[in-house]
CSV table of C-alpha atoms in Angstrom, one decimal:
chain,number,residue,atom,x,y,z
A,1252,UNK,CA,7.3,-79.8,83.1
A,1253,UNK,CA,7.8,-78.6,79.6
A,1254,UNK,CA,11.2,-77.2,80.5
A,1255,UNK,CA,12.3,-80.5,81.9
A,1256,UNK,CA,11.1,-82.4,78.9
A,1257,UNK,CA,12.9,-80.0,76.5
A,1258,UNK,CA,16.1,-80.4,78.5
A,1259,UNK,CA,15.9,-84.2,78.6
A,1260,UNK,CA,15.1,-84.5,74.9
A,1261,UNK,CA,18.0,-82.1,74.0
A,1262,UNK,CA,20.5,-84.1,76.1
A,1263,UNK,CA,19.3,-87.4,74.6
A,1264,UNK,CA,19.5,-86.1,71.0
A,1265,UNK,CA,23.0,-84.6,71.5
A,1266,UNK,CA,24.3,-88.1,72.4
A,1267,UNK,CA,23.2,-89.3,68.9
A,1268,UNK,CA,24.4,-86.4,66.8
A,1269,UNK,CA,27.7,-86.0,65.0
A,1270,UNK,CA,30.1,-83.1,65.4
A,1271,UNK,CA,28.5,-80.8,62.8
A,1272,UNK,CA,24.9,-81.6,63.9
A,1273,UNK,CA,25.8,-80.8,67.5
A,1274,UNK,CA,27.1,-77.4,66.3
A,1275,UNK,CA,23.9,-76.7,64.4
A,1276,UNK,CA,21.7,-77.7,67.3
A,1277,UNK,CA,23.7,-75.6,69.8
A,1278,UNK,CA,23.6,-72.6,67.5
A,1279,UNK,CA,19.9,-72.9,67.2
A,1280,UNK,CA,19.4,-73.2,70.9
A,1281,UNK,CA,21.8,-70.3,71.6
A,1282,UNK,CA,20.3,-68.0,69.0
A,1283,UNK,CA,16.8,-68.8,70.4
A,1284,UNK,CA,18.0,-67.6,73.8
A,1285,UNK,CA,17.4,-71.0,75.4
A,1286,UNK,CA,21.0,-71.5,76.8
A,1287,UNK,CA,21.6,-68.1,78.5
A,1288,UNK,CA,23.4,-68.2,81.8
A,1289,UNK,CA,21.0,-65.8,83.5
A,1290,UNK,CA,17.8,-67.4,82.3
A,1291,UNK,CA,18.5,-70.8,80.6
A,1292,UNK,CA,15.5,-72.8,79.6
A,1293,UNK,CA,17.8,-75.8,78.7
A,1294,UNK,CA,20.7,-76.7,80.9
A,1295,UNK,CA,23.6,-78.7,79.3
A,1296,UNK,CA,25.2,-79.8,82.5
A,1297,UNK,CA,25.0,-83.5,81.5
A,1298,UNK,CA,25.2,-83.0,77.8
A,1299,UNK,CA,27.6,-85.0,75.6
A,1300,UNK,CA,29.2,-82.3,73.5
A,1301,UNK,CA,32.4,-84.4,72.9
A,1302,UNK,CA,33.8,-84.0,69.4
A,1303,UNK,CA,31.4,-81.1,68.7
A,1304,UNK,CA,32.6,-78.9,65.9
A,1305,UNK,CA,32.2,-75.5,67.7
A,1306,UNK,CA,35.0,-73.5,66.1
A,1307,UNK,CA,34.1,-69.9,65.5
A,1308,UNK,CA,30.8,-70.3,67.4
A,1309,UNK,CA,29.7,-67.5,69.7
A,1310,UNK,CA,28.5,-69.1,72.9
A,1311,UNK,CA,29.5,-66.2,75.1
A,1312,UNK,CA,26.1,-66.1,77.0
A,1313,UNK,CA,25.6,-69.9,77.1
A,1314,UNK,CA,25.7,-71.9,80.3
A,1315,UNK,CA,27.9,-74.9,79.4
A,1316,UNK,CA,28.8,-75.7,83.0
A,1317,UNK,CA,29.2,-79.4,83.4
A,1318,UNK,CA,28.9,-80.2,79.7
A,1319,UNK,CA,31.2,-82.9,78.3
A,1320,UNK,CA,33.4,-81.0,75.8
A,1321,UNK,CA,36.1,-83.6,75.5
A,1322,UNK,CA,37.8,-83.3,72.1
A,1323,UNK,CA,35.4,-80.6,71.0
A,1324,UNK,CA,36.9,-78.2,68.5
A,1325,UNK,CA,36.7,-74.9,70.3
A,1326,UNK,CA,39.2,-73.0,68.2
A,1327,UNK,CA,38.0,-69.4,67.8
A,1328,UNK,CA,34.8,-70.1,69.8
A,1329,UNK,CA,33.7,-67.5,72.3
A,1330,UNK,CA,32.5,-68.9,75.6
A,1331,UNK,CA,32.8,-67.2,79.0
A,1332,UNK,CA,34.0,-69.2,82.0
A,1333,UNK,CA,31.3,-70.1,84.6
A,1334,UNK,CA,31.2,-67.8,87.6
A,1335,UNK,CA,30.1,-70.6,90.0
A,1336,UNK,CA,29.2,-74.2,90.0
A,1337,UNK,CA,31.1,-76.8,87.9
A,1338,UNK,CA,32.7,-75.8,84.7
A,1339,UNK,CA,32.6,-77.7,81.5
A,1340,UNK,CA,34.6,-81.0,81.4
A,1341,UNK,CA,37.5,-80.4,78.9
A,1342,UNK,CA,39.5,-83.5,79.6
A,1343,UNK,CA,40.7,-85.5,76.6
């Protein structure tokens, strides 16, 4: 139940944050090992990461499958493509 609550609150907060704040939150979650593909505590499959300032951010072990990354700045960011399931939405 705690895992579901953390995920719901994270997705809700991301909708309200600006581009730089989204970057800060994602880096914190990633560096806390909460977004790892193999053992993610928080899934971002419905997260609104549009317009996020993610340039030069290492998210190579993060599960961003299904996240809304429209118009996100991903220049120089490191993120692996999902091996299965739905990938991030990159339409803009």
